[in-house]
Amino acid sequence: MSDNPDSGDHNDRLLPDSNKPTEKSMGEKVSTVFRNVLQTRTDNIKDWFMNYGIKSSVGVLCWLFGSMGMSVLWIFIGAFSVLYSIEKFHKKRKITEMFKTVTEDKSKLVEAVKQLHMENSSSLPSWIYYPDVEKVEWINRIIRQLWPSIQGYVKDILSEQVGPSIRSSSGLLGGFKFTDMDLGNIPPQLVGVKVYDEHQTRSDEIVLDMQLVYASQCNIGVSVNYLNAGLCDLDFRALMRVEMSPLLSKSPFIGAVAVSFVHDPKIDFNLTNLANMFDIPGFDSLLRGAIRDSVRGIMVYPEKYVLKLVPDVDISYLKFPLPDGVLRVHVIKAKHLMAKDTKLFGPNKSDPYVIVQVGRNFKHRTAVVAEDVNPEWNETFDVIIEDIWHSTINISLYDEDILNTDDSLGTASLAVRSVYQRGVVEEWINLTQVKKGSILMKFEWFELAHEASNLDKAIKIAEHKENTNSSLLSIYVDKACHLPEKIKDCLSSNVQLKITVPCRKDPFKTKLTEFSNPIWEERFLSPIQNPKIDQIKFEVIEVLMDEIESDSYSGKTLGTLSFSISELLELEGMCIDKDFPLDNATPKTTLNMRLCLRVLKLKEKQGPQFDGSEIMNKPPTPSATTQPSPTTSPVPEAEKPTPESDEYEHLSINNNAHQRSPSIASIASVMSDGAVSRMQPNERKPADNGKGRVMLTIRHHQDQLLVLIVKAESLIICDEDNSTSDPYVKVTVIGQNLSKKTKVVKKSLNPSFDQR
């Protein structure tokens, strides 16, 4: 043992560090460079020999066989055998290298599998590309075993809910009914499931998005006015949202479950037997539209199917949550519109007007500006938004014609979430489907504040524009109790509630319910201009059965109530939930309701600068070819289904802790070919405007922006020989000095990159 305590340290300092690379001499560096150059040249010679040498050898061999007078068939057999052997050898070597790479680094397994499938031109499910979407094959196995029991439950829903909804949708389908319901032996499948994180949901709920696919050889028989028909080969694809709320501290730990479809589901089927008559134009669209509308009215968001698990849980908050906010739309002016009306004297003109459609239930038509291709409207209106992340603003311009169908002057679409993220957007929007034209629009996002201190400012803002409001009132009507006795001479009657609100021409009306048990469980939303002076009037009426068929029936008044909205301003949270005693009724007659007032608070302008690429221009829907309704005020009207791709073209993340952002993986892959079945032959691919198109996947994860360049199609020719191009993709982040570009694919107009 050394007497010097520092000897060990001293010896360590004298030893060379084995972990640090030693400095190479000049000769070693030159030798390394020479070896690298030699290896590169050798690889190039090998590649040249593999590409041209083998092909030349096969050509020489074929010439020799031909000169010897041998059959041409043997030449082709030999050539194909050699090429097949070479291809098989390359594939086997590539797989061997993949397994070797995965063995050395297991983190590269997913990338290796994706590359292998891409080379084989096969698709993968969304849970491969997106880590927040999980594979749930174990649930599919459970569904497979429960399928016989599930079939009976689904049959009850079809016969008790879907059937009556179809019959009430049109007078021509009044005799519609299901005669046979065989859903087949193939159960539905869940392709992927996303569970939202805690910071994306409220503290008392669990939210899941499920990609549901059902392609079955089912056989469902229907009867329409004594004509029997059949339905088979049902193809159903949808993004289903499951909300579990509230969370409890005792079994079963969940109070209720709400199920809804985020978008209109894709439903396709074939008709058999006498159903072929529906292939006649008009009947086919009538039947499919009725089925689509019935599903939409039952389960497409915001409509939900709620299953209560605990008897004493109030599910009204789950079924009727408050809206996300209010969108204020300003239709200002347009310029350089197309001149559709030909004039004998003077320049051609148009009579333009604008139709703004938001979601499925709101449509507003502006006034017509006569003979002007640079019109000004300056109209403003408010739209209640119940779902920020899946709502779209559709703008359509038309030229009014008295005798003919109105001509289209262009269309444009914008996602509501783009406005929400910025607060205020004012931009000139270029119109599509026309040669020229643009429109100046302004959008403002108003949050729903529960503090009365914001009311004065909201009233001041609303006073400057017509058709604008300062607050929003939510009216949830539960039931009525202890109504007066019904008319003695009438054996059958129903009860209805009429709600008269300010600035609304027609009152709200609930559904008709039985006199003995009037339970409505309905919610109404009404904009309010000035809560300090406005009042609401409620009237419970008795409607006789023979008066229901009349368009204007009054009925007998069973009780009334006048409520001053200013009373809500003094309450905590500006909400009240209680039994209200009715006037002109018995002392015990009450109306159970919940009233909530929210003040419109303008969101400050923030977020990234608006990019013109966020305008989701698309071809007009089939409804755009028909003449719009000549209304000049907001009209609730069901929206024609828009392409599913519009719902997930421009993706974004919500940073608000109480607002749930969409699952990018769920949206981007809900209707992808890999996640569901193949694209139907009659479905058209998106137009490329003559310049080609590129397939991208954009995702934001853990403060990183991931861009996957998949492939491009139908690119233009740029090379001098006028036959092909050598394309690559360059991605640049605007506002930052950051850009990346992919590899160059030689001589291809349909290149495949698969590069991240």
Coordinates of N, CA and C in Angstrom, one line a residue, residues 173-369:
L173 N -93.1 7.9 -46.5 CA -92.6 6.7 -45.8 C -93.4 6.4 -44.5
G174 N -94.7 6.8 -44.6 CA -95.5 6.6 -43.4 C -95.8 5.2 -43.1
G175 N -95.7 4.3 -44.1 CA -95.9 2.8 -43.8 C -94.6 2.1 -43.7
F176 N -93.5 2.7 -43.4 CA -92.2 2.1 -43.3 C -92.2 1.2 -42.0
K177 N -91.6 0.0 -42.1 CA -91.4 -0.8 -40.9 C -90.4 -1.9 -41.3
F178 N -89.7 -2.4 -40.2 CA -88.8 -3.5 -40.4 C -89.5 -4.9 -40.3
T179 N -89.3 -5.7 -41.3 CA -89.9 -7.1 -41.3 C -88.9 -8.2 -40.9
D180 N -87.6 -8.0 -41.2 CA -86.6 -9.0 -40.9 C -85.3 -8.3 -40.5
M181 N -84.7 -8.7 -39.4 CA -83.5 -8.0 -39.0 C -82.5 -9.1 -38.6
D182 N -81.7 -9.5 -39.6 CA -80.5 -10.4 -39.4 C -79.3 -9.6 -39.6
L183 N -78.5 -9.3 -38.5 CA -77.3 -8.5 -38.6 C -76.1 -9.3 -39.0
G184 N -76.2 -10.6 -39.3 CA -75.1 -11.4 -39.7 C -74.2 -11.9 -38.6
N185 N -73.2 -12.6 -39.0 CA -72.3 -13.2 -38.0 C -71.1 -12.4 -37.7
I186 N -70.8 -11.4 -38.5 CA -69.6 -10.6 -38.4 C -69.9 -9.4 -37.5
P187 N -69.3 -9.3 -36.3 CA -69.6 -8.2 -35.4 C -68.9 -6.9 -35.8
P188 N -69.2 -5.8 -35.2 CA -68.5 -4.6 -35.4 C -67.1 -4.7 -34.8
Q189 N -66.2 -3.8 -35.3 CA -64.8 -3.8 -34.8 C -64.4 -2.4 -34.4
L190 N -63.6 -2.3 -33.3 CA -63.0 -1.1 -32.9 C -61.6 -1.1 -33.4
V191 N -61.3 -0.2 -34.4 CA -60.0 -0.1 -35.0 C -59.0 0.5 -34.0
G192 N -59.4 1.5 -33.3 CA -58.5 2.2 -32.4 C -59.3 3.0 -31.4
V193 N -58.8 3.2 -30.2 CA -59.4 3.9 -29.1 C -58.4 5.0 -28.6
K194 N -58.9 6.2 -28.4 CA -58.1 7.2 -27.7 C -58.8 7.7 -26.5
V195 N -58.1 7.6 -25.4 CA -58.6 8.1 -24.1 C -57.9 9.5 -23.8
Y196 N -58.8 10.5 -23.6 CA -58.3 11.8 -23.4 C -57.6 12.0 -22.0
D197 N -56.5 12.8 -22.0 CA -55.8 13.0 -20.8 C -56.6 13.8 -19.8
E198 N -56.1 13.9 -18.6 CA -56.8 14.6 -17.5 C -56.8 16.1 -17.8
H199 N -55.8 16.7 -18.5 CA -55.8 18.1 -18.7 C -56.7 18.5 -19.9
Q200 N -57.2 17.5 -20.6 CA -58.1 17.8 -21.8 C -59.5 17.6 -21.4
T201 N -59.8 17.2 -20.2 CA -61.2 16.9 -19.8 C -61.5 17.6 -18.5
R202 N -62.7 17.6 -18.1 CA -63.1 18.1 -16.8 C -62.7 17.0 -15.7
S203 N -62.6 17.4 -14.5 CA -62.2 16.5 -13.4 C -63.2 15.4 -13.1
D204 N -64.4 15.6 -13.5 CA -65.5 14.6 -13.2 C -65.9 13.8 -14.4
E205 N -65.1 13.6 -15.4 CA -65.5 12.9 -16.5 C -64.3 12.1 -17.2
I206 N -64.7 11.1 -17.9 CA -63.7 10.3 -18.7 C -64.3 10.3 -20.2
V207 N -63.4 10.6 -21.1 CA -63.9 10.8 -22.5 C -63.0 9.9 -23.4
L208 N -63.7 9.1 -24.3 CA -63.0 8.2 -25.2 C -63.5 8.5 -26.6
D209 N -62.6 8.4 -27.6 CA -63.0 8.4 -29.0 C -62.7 7.0 -29.6
M210 N -63.7 6.4 -30.2 CA -63.6 5.0 -30.7 C -63.9 5.0 -32.2
Q211 N -63.0 4.4 -33.0 CA -63.2 4.3 -34.4 C -63.9 3.0 -34.7
L212 N -65.2 3.1 -35.1 CA -66.1 2.0 -35.2 C -66.2 1.6 -36.7
V213 N -66.1 0.3 -37.0 CA -66.2 -0.2 -38.4 C -67.1 -1.4 -38.3
Y214 N -68.1 -1.4 -39.2 CA -69.0 -2.5 -39.3 C -69.3 -2.8 -40.7
A215 N -68.7 -3.8 -41.3 CA -68.9 -4.2 -42.7 C -69.4 -5.7 -42.6
S216 N -70.7 -5.9 -42.7 CA -71.3 -7.2 -42.5 C -72.2 -7.5 -43.6
Q217 N -72.4 -8.8 -43.8 CA -73.3 -9.4 -44.8 C -74.7 -9.6 -44.2
C218 N -75.2 -8.5 -43.7 CA -76.5 -8.6 -43.0 C -77.6 -8.6 -44.0
N219 N -78.8 -8.9 -43.5 CA -80.0 -9.0 -44.3 C -81.2 -8.4 -43.5
I220 N -81.6 -7.2 -43.9 CA -82.6 -6.5 -43.1 C -83.8 -6.3 -44.1
G221 N -84.9 -6.8 -43.7 CA -86.1 -6.6 -44.6 C -87.0 -5.5 -44.1
V222 N -87.5 -4.7 -45.1 CA -88.3 -3.5 -44.7 C -89.5 -3.6 -45.6
S223 N -90.5 -2.9 -45.1 CA -91.8 -2.8 -45.9 C -92.2 -1.4 -45.9
V224 N -92.5 -0.9 -47.1 CA -93.0 0.5 -47.3 C -94.3 0.4 -48.1
N225 N -95.4 0.8 -47.4 CA -96.7 0.8 -48.0 C -97.0 -0.6 -48.7
Y226 N -96.8 -1.6 -47.9 CA -97.1 -3.0 -48.4 C -96.2 -3.5 -49.5
L227 N -95.1 -2.8 -49.7 CA -94.1 -3.3 -50.7 C -92.9 -3.8 -49.9
N228 N -92.5 -5.0 -50.0 CA -91.4 -5.6 -49.3 C -90.1 -5.4 -50.0
A229 N -89.1 -5.1 -49.3 CA -87.8 -4.8 -49.8 C -86.7 -5.4 -48.9
G230 N -85.5 -5.5 -49.4 CA -84.4 -6.0 -48.6 C -83.2 -5.1 -48.6
L231 N -82.4 -5.1 -47.5 CA -81.2 -4.3 -47.4 C -80.1 -5.3 -47.0
C232 N -79.0 -5.2 -47.7 CA -77.9 -6.1 -47.4 C -76.6 -5.4 -47.6
D233 N -75.5 -6.1 -47.2 CA -74.1 -5.5 -47.4 C -74.0 -4.2 -46.7
L234 N -74.3 -4.1 -45.5 CA -74.3 -2.8 -44.7 C -72.8 -2.5 -44.4
D235 N -72.5 -1.3 -44.7 CA -71.1 -0.7 -44.4 C -71.3 0.5 -43.6
F236 N -70.9 0.5 -42.3 CA -71.1 1.5 -41.4 C -69.7 1.9 -40.8
R237 N -69.3 3.2 -40.9 CA -68.1 3.7 -40.4 C -68.3 5.0 -39.7
A238 N -67.8 5.1 -38.4 CA -68.0 6.3 -37.7 C -67.0 6.5 -36.6
L239 N -66.8 7.7 -36.2 CA -66.0 8.1 -35.0 C -67.0 8.3 -33.8
M240 N -66.9 7.4 -32.9 CA -67.9 7.4 -31.8 C -67.2 7.9 -30.5
R241 N -67.9 8.9 -29.9 CA -67.4 9.4 -28.6 C -68.2 8.9 -27.4
V242 N -67.5 8.5 -26.4 CA -68.1 7.9 -25.2 C -67.7 8.8 -24.0
E243 N -68.7 9.4 -23.3 CA -68.4 10.3 -22.2 C -69.0 9.6 -20.9
M244 N -68.1 9.5 -19.9 CA -68.5 8.9 -18.6 C -68.5 10.0 -17.6
S245 N -69.7 10.3 -17.0 CA -69.8 11.4 -16.1 C -71.1 11.3 -15.3
P246 N -71.1 11.7 -14.0 CA -70.0 12.1 -13.2 C -69.3 10.9 -12.6
L247 N -68.0 11.2 -12.1 CA -67.3 10.1 -11.4 C -67.7 10.1 -9.9
L248 N -68.0 9.0 -9.4 CA -68.5 8.8 -8.0 C -67.4 8.1 -7.2
S249 N -67.6 8.3 -5.9 CA -66.7 7.6 -4.9 C -67.2 6.3 -4.4
K250 N -68.3 5.8 -5.0 CA -68.9 4.5 -4.7 C -69.3 3.8 -5.9
S251 N -69.4 2.5 -5.8 CA -69.8 1.6 -6.9 C -71.1 2.1 -7.5
P252 N -71.2 2.2 -8.9 CA -70.3 1.7 -9.9 C -69.3 2.7 -10.3
F253 N -69.0 3.8 -9.6 CA -68.0 4.8 -9.8 C -68.3 5.7 -11.0
I254 N -69.3 5.4 -11.8 CA -69.7 6.3 -12.9 C -71.2 6.4 -12.9
G255 N -71.6 7.7 -13.0 CA -73.0 8.0 -12.8 C -73.8 7.7 -14.1
A256 N -73.3 8.0 -15.3 CA -74.0 7.8 -16.5 C -73.0 7.8 -17.7
V257 N -73.4 7.2 -18.8 CA -72.6 7.1 -20.0 C -73.3 7.7 -21.1
A258 N -72.7 8.6 -21.9 CA -73.3 9.2 -23.0 C -72.5 8.8 -24.3
V259 N -73.3 8.4 -25.3 CA -72.7 7.9 -26.6 C -73.2 8.8 -27.7
S260 N -72.3 9.2 -28.6 CA -72.6 10.0 -29.7 C -71.6 9.8 -30.8
F261 N -72.0 10.3 -32.0 CA -71.1 10.2 -33.2 C -70.5 11.7 -33.4
V262 N -69.2 11.8 -33.5 CA -68.6 13.1 -33.7 C -69.0 13.7 -35.0
H263 N -69.0 12.9 -36.1 CA -69.4 13.4 -37.4 C -70.6 12.5 -37.9
D264 N -71.2 12.9 -39.0 CA -72.2 12.1 -39.6 C -71.6 10.8 -40.0
P265 N -72.1 9.6 -39.6 CA -71.4 8.4 -40.0 C -71.6 8.1 -41.4
K266 N -70.7 7.4 -42.0 CA -70.8 6.9 -43.4 C -71.6 5.6 -43.4
I267 N -72.7 5.7 -44.1 CA -73.6 4.5 -44.2 C -73.8 4.2 -45.6
D268 N -73.5 3.0 -46.0 CA -73.7 2.5 -47.4 C -74.3 1.1 -47.3
F269 N -75.2 0.8 -48.3 CA -75.8 -0.5 -48.3 C -76.4 -0.7 -49.7
N270 N -76.7 -2.0 -49.9 CA -77.3 -2.4 -51.2 C -78.8 -2.8 -51.0
L271 N -79.6 -2.6 -52.0 CA -81.0 -2.9 -51.9 C -81.3 -4.1 -52.7
T272 N -82.2 -5.0 -52.3 CA -82.6 -6.2 -53.0 C -84.1 -6.3 -53.1
N273 N -84.5 -7.3 -53.9 CA -85.9 -7.6 -54.2 C -86.6 -6.3 -54.7
L274 N -87.7 -6.0 -54.2 CA -88.5 -4.8 -54.7 C -87.8 -3.5 -54.4
A275 N -86.8 -3.6 -53.6 CA -86.1 -2.3 -53.2 C -85.4 -1.7 -54.4
N276 N -85.2 -2.5 -55.5 CA -84.5 -1.9 -56.6 C -85.3 -0.7 -57.2
M277 N -86.6 -0.6 -56.8 CA -87.3 0.6 -57.3 C -86.8 1.9 -56.7
F278 N -86.0 1.8 -55.6 CA -85.5 3.0 -55.0 C -84.2 3.5 -55.8
D279 N -83.8 2.7 -56.8 CA -82.7 3.1 -57.6 C -83.2 4.2 -58.6
I280 N -84.5 4.4 -58.7 CA -85.0 5.5 -59.5 C -84.6 6.8 -58.9
P281 N -84.1 7.8 -59.7 CA -83.7 9.1 -59.1 C -84.8 9.7 -58.3
G282 N -84.4 10.1 -57.1 CA -85.4 10.8 -56.2 C -85.7 9.8 -55.1
F283 N -86.1 8.6 -55.4 CA -86.5 7.6 -54.3 C -85.2 7.2 -53.6
D284 N -84.1 7.0 -54.3 CA -82.9 6.5 -53.7 C -82.4 7.6 -52.7
S285 N -82.3 8.8 -53.1 CA -81.9 9.9 -52.2 C -82.8 10.1 -51.1
L286 N -84.1 9.9 -51.3 CA -85.1 10.0 -50.3 C -84.9 9.0 -49.1
L287 N -84.7 7.8 -49.5 CA -84.5 6.7 -48.5 C -83.2 6.9 -47.7
R288 N -82.1 7.1 -48.5 CA -80.8 7.3 -47.8 C -80.8 8.5 -46.9
G289 N -81.4 9.6 -47.4 CA -81.5 10.8 -46.6 C -82.3 10.6 -45.4
A290 N -83.4 9.9 -45.5 CA -84.2 9.7 -44.3 C -83.5 8.9 -43.2
I291 N -82.7 7.8 -43.7 CA -81.9 7.0 -42.7 C -80.8 7.9 -42.1
R292 N -80.2 8.7 -42.9 CA -79.1 9.5 -42.4 C -79.6 10.6 -41.4
D293 N -80.8 11.1 -41.7 CA -81.4 12.1 -40.8 C -81.8 11.5 -39.5
S294 N -82.3 10.3 -39.6 CA -82.8 9.7 -38.3 C -81.6 9.3 -37.4
V295 N -80.5 8.9 -38.0 CA -79.3 8.6 -37.2 C -78.8 9.9 -36.6
R296 N -78.8 11.0 -37.5 CA -78.3 12.3 -37.0 C -79.1 12.8 -35.9
G297 N -80.4 12.7 -36.0 CA -81.3 13.2 -34.9 C -81.2 12.5 -33.6
I298 N -80.7 11.3 -33.6 CA -80.6 10.5 -32.4 C -79.3 10.6 -31.7
M299 N -78.2 10.5 -32.5 CA -76.9 10.2 -31.9 C -75.7 11.1 -32.4
V300 N -75.9 11.9 -33.4 CA -74.8 12.7 -33.9 C -74.7 14.0 -33.0
Y301 N -73.5 14.3 -32.6 CA -73.3 15.4 -31.6 C -73.9 16.7 -32.2
P302 N -74.6 17.4 -31.4 CA -74.7 17.4 -29.9 C -75.8 16.4 -29.3
E303 N -76.5 15.7 -30.2 CA -77.5 14.7 -29.7 C -76.7 13.5 -29.2
K304 N -77.2 13.0 -28.0 CA -76.5 11.9 -27.4 C -77.5 10.9 -26.9
Y305 N -77.0 9.7 -26.8 CA -77.8 8.6 -26.2 C -77.2 8.4 -24.8
V306 N -78.0 8.7 -23.8 CA -77.5 8.6 -22.4 C -78.0 7.4 -21.7
L307 N -77.2 6.7 -21.1 CA -77.5 5.5 -20.2 C -77.2 5.8 -18.8
K308 N -78.2 5.9 -18.0 CA -78.0 6.3 -16.5 C -77.7 5.0 -15.8
L309 N -76.6 5.0 -15.0 CA -76.1 3.9 -14.2 C -76.5 4.0 -12.8
V310 N -76.7 5.2 -12.3 CA -77.1 5.4 -10.9 C -78.4 6.2 -10.9
P311 N -79.5 5.7 -10.2 CA -80.8 6.3 -10.3 C -80.9 7.8 -9.9
D312 N -80.1 8.2 -8.9 CA -80.3 9.5 -8.4 C -79.3 10.5 -9.0
V313 N -78.7 10.2 -10.1 CA -77.8 11.1 -10.8 C -78.5 12.0 -11.8
D314 N -78.2 13.3 -11.8 CA -78.8 14.2 -12.7 C -78.0 14.2 -14.0
I315 N -78.6 13.6 -15.1 CA -77.9 13.5 -16.3 C -78.1 14.6 -17.3
S316 N -78.8 15.6 -16.8 CA -79.1 16.8 -17.7 C -77.8 17.5 -18.0
Y317 N -76.9 17.6 -17.1 CA -75.6 18.3 -17.3 C -74.8 17.5 -18.4
L318 N -74.9 16.2 -18.4 CA -74.2 15.4 -19.4 C -74.8 15.5 -20.7
K319 N -76.2 15.5 -20.7 CA -76.9 15.5 -22.0 C -77.0 16.8 -22.6
F320 N -77.0 17.9 -21.8 CA -77.2 19.3 -22.3 C -76.1 20.2 -21.7
P321 N -74.8 20.0 -22.0 CA -73.8 20.9 -21.5 C -74.0 22.3 -22.2
L322 N -73.4 23.3 -21.5 CA -73.5 24.7 -22.0 C -72.6 24.7 -23.3
P323 N -73.0 25.6 -24.3 CA -72.2 25.7 -25.5 C -70.8 26.2 -25.2
D324 N -70.0 26.0 -26.3 CA -68.6 26.4 -26.1 C -68.4 27.9 -26.3
G325 N -69.3 28.6 -26.9 CA -69.2 30.0 -27.1 C -70.1 30.5 -28.2
V326 N -70.0 31.8 -28.6 CA -70.8 32.4 -29.6 C -69.9 33.0 -30.7
L327 N -70.2 32.7 -31.9 CA -69.4 33.2 -33.0 C -70.2 34.4 -33.7
R328 N -69.5 35.5 -33.7 CA -70.2 36.7 -34.4 C -69.6 36.8 -35.8
V329 N -70.5 36.8 -36.8 CA -70.1 36.8 -38.2 C -70.4 38.2 -38.8
H330 N -69.5 38.8 -39.5 CA -69.7 40.0 -40.2 C -69.5 39.8 -41.7
V331 N -70.6 39.9 -42.4 CA -70.5 39.8 -43.9 C -70.3 41.2 -44.4
I332 N -69.1 41.6 -44.8 CA -68.9 43.0 -45.1 C -69.1 43.4 -46.6
K333 N -68.2 42.9 -47.4 CA -68.4 43.2 -48.9 C -67.6 42.2 -49.7
A334 N -67.8 42.2 -51.0 CA -67.1 41.4 -51.9 C -66.6 42.2 -53.1
K335 N -65.6 41.6 -53.9 CA -65.1 42.4 -55.0 C -64.8 41.4 -56.1
H336 N -64.8 42.0 -57.4 CA -64.4 41.2 -58.6 C -65.2 39.9 -58.7
L337 N -66.5 40.0 -58.4 CA -67.3 38.8 -58.6 C -67.6 38.6 -60.1
M338 N -68.0 37.3 -60.4 CA -68.3 37.0 -61.8 C -69.7 37.7 -62.2
A339 N -69.7 38.1 -63.4 CA -70.9 38.8 -64.0 C -71.7 37.7 -64.7
K340 N -72.8 37.2 -64.1 CA -73.6 36.1 -64.6 C -74.8 36.6 -65.5
D341 N -75.2 37.9 -65.3 CA -76.4 38.4 -66.0 C -75.9 39.1 -67.3
T342 N -76.3 38.7 -68.4 CA -75.9 39.3 -69.7 C -76.8 40.5 -70.0
K343 N -76.2 41.7 -70.2 CA -77.0 42.9 -70.5 C -76.8 43.2 -72.0
L344 N -78.0 43.7 -72.6 CA -77.9 44.1 -74.0 C -77.2 45.4 -74.1
F345 N -77.4 46.3 -73.2 CA -76.7 47.6 -73.2 C -76.0 47.7 -71.8
G346 N -74.7 48.1 -71.9 CA -73.9 48.2 -70.7 C -73.2 46.9 -70.4
P347 N -72.3 47.0 -69.3 CA -71.6 45.8 -68.9 C -72.5 44.8 -68.2
N348 N -72.0 43.6 -68.2 CA -72.7 42.5 -67.5 C -72.6 42.7 -66.0
K349 N -73.7 42.2 -65.3 CA -73.8 42.4 -63.9 C -74.2 41.1 -63.2
S350 N -74.3 41.2 -61.9 CA -74.8 40.1 -61.1 C -75.7 40.7 -60.0
D351 N -76.6 39.9 -59.4 CA -77.4 40.3 -58.3 C -77.0 39.4 -57.1
P352 N -75.8 39.7 -56.4 CA -75.3 38.7 -55.5 C -75.9 38.8 -54.1
Y353 N -75.9 37.7 -53.5 CA -76.2 37.5 -52.0 C -75.4 36.4 -51.5
V354 N -75.3 36.3 -50.1 CA -74.4 35.4 -49.4 C -75.3 34.5 -48.5
I355 N -75.0 33.2 -48.5 CA -75.5 32.3 -47.6 C -74.4 31.8 -46.7
V356 N -74.5 32.0 -45.4 CA -73.5 31.5 -44.4 C -74.2 30.4 -43.6
Q357 N -73.5 29.2 -43.7 CA -74.1 28.1 -43.0 C -73.0 27.6 -42.0
V358 N -73.4 27.4 -40.7 CA -72.5 27.0 -39.7 C -73.1 25.8 -39.0
G359 N -72.4 24.7 -39.1 CA -72.9 23.4 -38.5 C -74.1 22.9 -39.3
R360 N -74.9 22.2 -38.7 CA -76.1 21.6 -39.3 C -77.4 22.4 -39.1
N361 N -77.4 23.3 -38.1 CA -78.6 23.9 -37.7 C -78.7 25.4 -37.9
F362 N -77.8 26.0 -38.5 CA -77.8 27.5 -38.7 C -77.5 27.8 -40.1
K363 N -78.4 28.7 -40.7 CA -78.2 29.2 -42.0 C -78.7 30.6 -42.1
H364 N -77.9 31.5 -42.6 CA -78.3 32.9 -42.7 C -78.1 33.4 -44.2
R365 N -79.1 34.1 -44.7 CA -79.0 34.6 -46.1 C -79.1 36.1 -46.0
T366 N -78.2 36.8 -46.7 CA -78.1 38.2 -46.6 C -79.1 38.8 -47.7
A367 N -79.2 40.1 -47.7 CA -80.0 40.8 -48.7 C -79.3 40.7 -50.0
V368 N -80.1 40.9 -51.1 CA -79.6 40.9 -52.5 C -79.2 42.3 -52.9
V369 N -78.0 42.5 -53.4 CA -77.5 43.7 -53.9 C -77.7 43.7 -55.4

